């Protein structure tokens, strides 16, 4: 019995200090207008960047990737390299206090969306996030059960839908897409989606300044 108890305690201790429990995971959001061809995330205490977290993939403009650092450190350095060779670096980012790190604009503060906390969370319960007041940007989450071929989002004050937010991509059920919108103009948006079978669905006058995730069903 003592051996079993000791083993259980050891497993619990290991879990408590695992990278997953550090809550340093975040979304890396590309709002630069350029394709990111490589990205590196390293604890600030280290002198090397480690492997490219995108591997054989790239991160097109307007898309995001979920990052789970290999180390449990909260303070990270993040570097991206765009097609053409230009690099951009954010140093000493406290990922345990963030949900998103944005390159090229968007988010709250210095390109980051802050995790909700006591007295700071927006409506939506634990894990909700906060950002600058008057910012209608949000994460569009496909909960429809069908693949979305086109996504149009505009401020309710605009007179046209604008560009397809998905470009050449599609949005599978359960996936999400960050929608970057201009701040301090309107807090209500209109959304139109086109499914793979050509069916269209619209919703208008949705308030998004007080939320960061908008599930679409």
mmCIF file of C-alpha atoms in Angstrom:
data_model
loop_
_atom_site.group_PDB
_atom_site.id
_atom_site.type_symbol
_atom_site.label_atom_id
_atom_site.label_comp_id
_atom_site.label_asym_id
_atom_site.label_seq_id
_atom_site.Cartn_x
_atom_site.Cartn_y
_atom_site.Cartn_z
ATOM 1 C CA UNK A 1 0.000 0.000 0.000
ATOM 2 C CA UNK A 2 2.819 2.426 0.870
ATOM 3 C CA UNK A 3 4.543 1.695 -2.425
ATOM 4 C CA UNK A 4 1.332 2.360 -4.366
ATOM 5 C CA UNK A 5 0.705 5.601 -2.460
ATOM 6 C CA UNK A 6 4.279 6.772 -3.061
ATOM 7 C CA UNK A 7 3.909 6.039 -6.782
ATOM 8 C CA UNK A 8 0.677 8.001 -6.970
ATOM 9 C CA UNK A 9 2.242 10.973 -5.207
ATOM 10 C CA UNK A 10 5.171 10.881 -7.610
ATOM 11 C CA UNK A 11 2.826 10.868 -10.606
ATOM 12 C CA UNK A 12 0.834 13.790 -9.213
ATOM 13 C CA UNK A 13 4.006 15.758 -8.595
ATOM 14 C CA UNK A 14 5.193 15.117 -12.126
ATOM 15 C CA UNK A 15 1.849 16.239 -13.520
ATOM 16 C CA UNK A 16 1.921 19.405 -11.449
ATOM 17 C CA UNK A 17 5.190 20.457 -13.060
ATOM 18 C CA UNK A 18 4.453 19.283 -16.572
ATOM 19 C CA UNK A 19 4.412 21.831 -19.443
ATOM 20 C CA UNK A 20 0.664 21.396 -19.868
ATOM 21 C CA UNK A 21 0.013 22.589 -16.320
ATOM 22 C CA UNK A 22 2.058 25.735 -16.793
ATOM 23 C CA UNK A 23 -0.752 27.339 -18.823
ATOM 24 C CA UNK A 24 1.789 28.880 -21.189
ATOM 25 C CA UNK A 25 -0.056 27.748 -24.288
ATOM 26 C CA UNK A 26 -1.279 30.472 -26.657
ATOM 27 C CA UNK A 27 -2.462 31.260 -30.173
ATOM 28 C CA UNK A 28 0.135 32.737 -32.513
ATOM 29 C CA UNK A 29 -1.886 35.040 -34.792
ATOM 30 C CA UNK A 30 -0.601 36.329 -38.135
ATOM 31 C CA UNK A 31 -2.131 39.737 -38.917
ATOM 32 C CA UNK A 32 0.927 40.995 -40.812
ATOM 33 C CA UNK A 33 -0.496 40.686 -44.312
ATOM 34 C CA UNK A 34 2.400 38.358 -45.187
ATOM 35 C CA UNK A 35 2.900 34.608 -44.904
ATOM 36 C CA UNK A 36 4.994 33.454 -41.949
ATOM 37 C CA UNK A 37 7.249 30.660 -43.172
ATOM 38 C CA UNK A 38 8.880 29.786 -39.840
ATOM 39 C CA UNK A 39 8.298 30.506 -36.140
ATOM 40 C CA UNK A 40 10.413 29.861 -33.067
ATOM 41 C CA UNK A 41 9.395 29.862 -29.397
ATOM 42 C CA UNK A 42 12.030 29.548 -26.703
ATOM 43 C CA UNK A 43 12.256 30.187 -22.949
ATOM 44 C CA UNK A 44 13.891 33.586 -22.415
ATOM 45 C CA UNK A 45 16.504 31.953 -20.159
ATOM 46 C CA UNK A 46 17.946 29.970 -23.078
ATOM 47 C CA UNK A 47 20.359 31.213 -25.748
ATOM 48 C CA UNK A 48 19.037 29.119 -28.641
ATOM 49 C CA UNK A 49 15.738 29.197 -30.512
ATOM 50 C CA UNK A 50 15.229 25.488 -31.004
ATOM 51 C CA UNK A 51 13.226 23.971 -33.891
ATOM 52 C CA UNK A 52 10.749 25.719 -36.184
ATOM 53 C CA UNK A 53 7.330 25.091 -34.588
ATOM 54 C CA UNK A 54 5.622 25.232 -38.000
ATOM 55 C CA UNK A 55 7.668 22.321 -39.308
ATOM 56 C CA UNK A 56 6.874 21.803 -42.999
ATOM 57 C CA UNK A 57 3.874 24.148 -42.839
ATOM 58 C CA UNK A 58 3.511 27.915 -43.152
ATOM 59 C CA UNK A 59 1.136 30.374 -41.454
ATOM 60 C CA UNK A 60 -0.735 32.460 -44.064
ATOM 61 C CA UNK A 61 -1.893 35.990 -43.305
ATOM 62 C CA UNK A 62 -5.110 36.076 -41.271
ATOM 63 C CA UNK A 63 -4.595 32.626 -39.768
ATOM 64 C CA UNK A 64 -3.390 31.386 -36.376
ATOM 65 C CA UNK A 65 -1.701 28.354 -34.884
ATOM 66 C CA UNK A 66 -1.969 26.993 -31.349
ATOM 67 C CA UNK A 67 1.411 26.829 -29.617
ATOM 68 C CA UNK A 68 2.252 24.437 -26.790
ATOM 69 C CA UNK A 69 5.837 25.212 -25.712
ATOM 70 C CA UNK A 70 8.045 22.221 -24.932
ATOM 71 C CA UNK A 71 9.198 23.863 -21.674
ATOM 72 C CA UNK A 72 6.968 24.985 -18.806
ATOM 73 C CA UNK A 73 8.466 28.494 -18.618
ATOM 74 C CA UNK A 74 6.035 31.395 -18.601
ATOM 75 C CA UNK A 75 8.477 33.960 -20.016
ATOM 76 C CA UNK A 76 9.194 33.244 -23.668
ATOM 77 C CA UNK A 77 10.926 34.782 -26.659
ATOM 78 C CA UNK A 78 9.061 34.480 -29.959
ATOM 79 C CA UNK A 79 10.513 35.027 -33.436
ATOM 80 C CA UNK A 80 8.816 34.714 -36.813
ATOM 81 C CA UNK A 81 10.350 34.819 -40.282
ATOM 82 C CA UNK A 82 8.228 36.033 -43.184
ATOM 83 C CA UNK A 83 8.531 34.929 -46.784
ATOM 84 C CA UNK A 84 11.286 37.079 -48.202
ATOM 85 C CA UNK A 85 13.455 36.743 -45.099
ATOM 86 C CA UNK A 86 12.233 39.591 -42.877
ATOM 87 C CA UNK A 87 12.134 38.655 -39.186
ATOM 88 C CA UNK A 88 10.155 39.990 -36.232
ATOM 89 C CA UNK A 89 10.810 39.169 -32.592
ATOM 90 C CA UNK A 90 8.907 39.628 -29.341
ATOM 91 C CA UNK A 91 11.112 39.166 -26.277
ATOM 92 C CA UNK A 92 10.157 38.186 -22.714
ATOM 93 C CA UNK A 93 6.489 37.557 -23.424
ATOM 94 C CA UNK A 94 4.676 36.243 -20.347
ATOM 95 C CA UNK A 95 2.669 33.503 -22.055
ATOM 96 C CA UNK A 96 0.994 32.441 -18.795
ATOM 97 C CA UNK A 97 -0.892 35.753 -18.834
ATOM 98 C CA UNK A 98 -1.841 35.643 -22.528
ATOM 99 C CA UNK A 99 -4.180 33.784 -24.825
ATOM 100 C CA UNK A 100 -2.875 35.235 -28.090
ATOM 101 C CA UNK A 101 0.314 36.755 -29.389
ATOM 102 C CA UNK A 102 -0.366 38.792 -32.523
ATOM 103 C CA UNK A 103 2.220 39.663 -35.163
ATOM 104 C CA UNK A 104 1.320 42.578 -37.391
ATOM 105 C CA UNK A 105 -1.445 44.161 -35.270
ATOM 106 C CA UNK A 106 -4.722 43.183 -33.559
ATOM 107 C CA UNK A 107 -5.224 41.929 -29.992
ATOM 108 C CA UNK A 108 -4.973 44.109 -26.907
ATOM 109 C CA UNK A 109 -1.946 46.021 -25.710
ATOM 110 C CA UNK A 110 1.357 45.223 -27.430
ATOM 111 C CA UNK A 111 0.026 42.590 -29.772
ATOM 112 C CA UNK A 112 -1.336 40.312 -27.057
ATOM 113 C CA UNK A 113 -4.692 39.202 -25.692
ATOM 114 C CA UNK A 114 -4.653 38.915 -21.912
ATOM 115 C CA UNK A 115 -6.152 35.976 -20.011
ATOM 116 C CA UNK A 116 -9.171 36.747 -17.857
ATOM 117 C CA UNK A 117 -8.679 36.710 -14.103
ATOM 118 C CA UNK A 118 -10.478 37.682 -10.906
ATOM 119 C CA UNK A 119 -12.316 40.898 -11.610
ATOM 120 C CA UNK A 120 -10.952 41.024 -15.155
ATOM 121 C CA UNK A 121 -12.803 38.374 -17.109
ATOM 122 C CA UNK A 122 -15.438 39.297 -19.638
ATOM 123 C CA UNK A 123 -18.809 37.556 -19.676
ATOM 124 C CA UNK A 124 -18.418 33.939 -20.647
ATOM 125 C CA UNK A 125 -17.141 32.315 -17.482
ATOM 126 C CA UNK A 126 -13.700 31.028 -16.475
ATOM 127 C CA UNK A 127 -11.072 31.282 -19.157
ATOM 128 C CA UNK A 128 -12.680 34.300 -20.809
ATOM 129 C CA UNK A 129 -10.278 36.892 -22.177
ATOM 130 C CA UNK A 130 -10.013 40.671 -22.164
ATOM 131 C CA UNK A 131 -8.681 43.180 -24.681
ATOM 132 C CA UNK A 132 -8.748 46.900 -25.363
ATOM 133 C CA UNK A 133 -12.147 48.553 -24.894
ATOM 134 C CA UNK A 134 -13.981 49.183 -28.146
ATOM 135 C CA UNK A 135 -12.164 46.414 -30.051
ATOM 136 C CA UNK A 136 -14.710 44.224 -31.903
ATOM 137 C CA UNK A 137 -12.118 41.660 -33.080
ATOM 138 C CA UNK A 138 -12.941 38.069 -32.147
ATOM 139 C CA UNK A 139 -12.284 34.399 -32.815
ATOM 140 C CA UNK A 140 -14.935 32.888 -35.095
ATOM 141 C CA UNK A 141 -15.509 29.275 -34.025
ATOM 142 C CA UNK A 142 -17.210 26.891 -36.448
ATOM 143 C CA UNK A 143 -19.691 24.877 -34.351
ATOM 144 C CA UNK A 144 -22.077 24.298 -37.244
ATOM 145 C CA UNK A 145 -21.030 20.721 -37.937
ATOM 146 C CA UNK A 146 -20.374 21.586 -41.598
ATOM 147 C CA UNK A 147 -17.328 22.893 -43.456
ATOM 148 C CA UNK A 148 -17.446 26.615 -44.238
ATOM 149 C CA UNK A 149 -16.119 27.648 -47.663
ATOM 150 C CA UNK A 150 -16.386 31.429 -47.315
ATOM 151 C CA UNK A 151 -16.581 33.786 -44.331
ATOM 152 C CA UNK A 152 -17.530 37.454 -44.519
ATOM 153 C CA UNK A 153 -17.467 39.739 -41.483
ATOM 154 C CA UNK A 154 -18.048 43.490 -41.534
ATOM 155 C CA UNK A 155 -18.969 46.159 -39.042
ATOM 156 C CA UNK A 156 -22.702 46.803 -39.020
ATOM 157 C CA UNK A 157 -21.970 50.393 -40.050
ATOM 158 C CA UNK A 158 -20.262 49.247 -43.275
ATOM 159 C CA UNK A 159 -22.148 49.076 -46.568
ATOM 160 C CA UNK A 160 -20.480 45.962 -48.027
ATOM 161 C CA UNK A 161 -19.227 42.564 -46.861
ATOM 162 C CA UNK A 162 -15.607 43.080 -47.874
ATOM 163 C CA UNK A 163 -13.202 40.216 -48.579
ATOM 164 C CA UNK A 164 -13.634 36.529 -47.855
ATOM 165 C CA UNK A 165 -11.820 36.041 -44.521
ATOM 166 C CA UNK A 166 -10.850 32.469 -45.433
ATOM 167 C CA UNK A 167 -9.173 33.256 -48.742
ATOM 168 C CA UNK A 168 -8.196 29.972 -50.394
ATOM 169 C CA UNK A 169 -8.736 27.993 -47.191
ATOM 170 C CA UNK A 170 -11.836 26.391 -45.672
ATOM 171 C CA UNK A 171 -12.926 26.217 -42.044
ATOM 172 C CA UNK A 172 -13.618 22.698 -40.825
ATOM 173 C CA UNK A 173 -16.088 22.000 -37.959
ATOM 174 C CA UNK A 174 -14.452 22.688 -34.586
ATOM 175 C CA UNK A 175 -11.782 25.002 -36.033
ATOM 176 C CA UNK A 176 -11.627 28.752 -35.575
ATOM 177 C CA UNK A 177 -10.384 31.840 -37.379
ATOM 178 C CA UNK A 178 -9.303 35.125 -35.788
ATOM 179 C CA UNK A 179 -11.212 38.078 -37.279
ATOM 180 C CA UNK A 180 -9.380 41.368 -36.974
ATOM 181 C CA UNK A 181 -11.588 44.488 -37.096
ATOM 182 C CA UNK A 182 -10.895 48.210 -36.609
ATOM 183 C CA UNK A 183 -11.372 49.443 -33.045
ATOM 184 C CA UNK A 184 -13.509 52.312 -31.783
ATOM 185 C CA UNK A 185 -15.866 52.378 -34.785
ATOM 186 C CA UNK A 186 -18.616 49.921 -33.908
ATOM 187 C CA UNK A 187 -19.183 47.043 -31.495
ATOM 188 C CA UNK A 188 -21.712 45.240 -33.680
ATOM 189 C CA UNK A 189 -20.854 43.101 -36.682
ATOM 190 C CA UNK A 190 -22.661 41.339 -39.526
ATOM 191 C CA UNK A 191 -21.570 37.828 -40.548
ATOM 192 C CA UNK A 192 -22.256 35.779 -43.659
ATOM 193 C CA UNK A 193 -20.982 32.246 -44.218
ATOM 194 C CA UNK A 194 -21.111 30.070 -47.318
ATOM 195 C CA UNK A 195 -20.981 26.312 -46.783
ATOM 196 C CA UNK A 196 -19.397 23.814 -49.146
ATOM 197 C CA UNK A 197 -22.795 22.979 -50.686
ATOM 198 C CA UNK A 198 -23.401 26.663 -51.509
ATOM 199 C CA UNK A 199 -25.898 27.307 -48.712
ATOM 200 C CA UNK A 200 -25.591 30.768 -47.195
ATOM 201 C CA UNK A 201 -26.370 31.907 -43.668
ATOM 202 C CA UNK A 202 -26.346 35.454 -42.288
ATOM 203 C CA UNK A 203 -26.577 37.057 -38.880
ATOM 204 C CA UNK A 204 -26.582 40.790 -38.286
ATOM 205 C CA UNK A 205 -26.071 43.125 -35.363
ATOM 206 C CA UNK A 206 -23.927 40.780 -33.235
ATOM 207 C CA UNK A 207 -22.151 42.542 -30.359
ATOM 208 C CA UNK A 208 -18.500 41.435 -30.105
ATOM 209 C CA UNK A 209 -16.644 44.050 -28.020
ATOM 210 C CA UNK A 210 -17.474 42.139 -24.813
ATOM 211 C CA UNK A 211 -16.421 38.713 -26.096
ATOM 212 C CA UNK A 212 -13.396 37.099 -27.721
ATOM 213 C CA UNK A 213 -14.993 33.899 -29.021
ATOM 214 C CA UNK A 214 -18.088 33.725 -31.194
ATOM 215 C CA UNK A 215 -19.386 30.158 -31.706
ATOM 216 C CA UNK A 216 -21.265 29.760 -35.002
ATOM 217 C CA UNK A 217 -24.001 27.141 -34.991
#
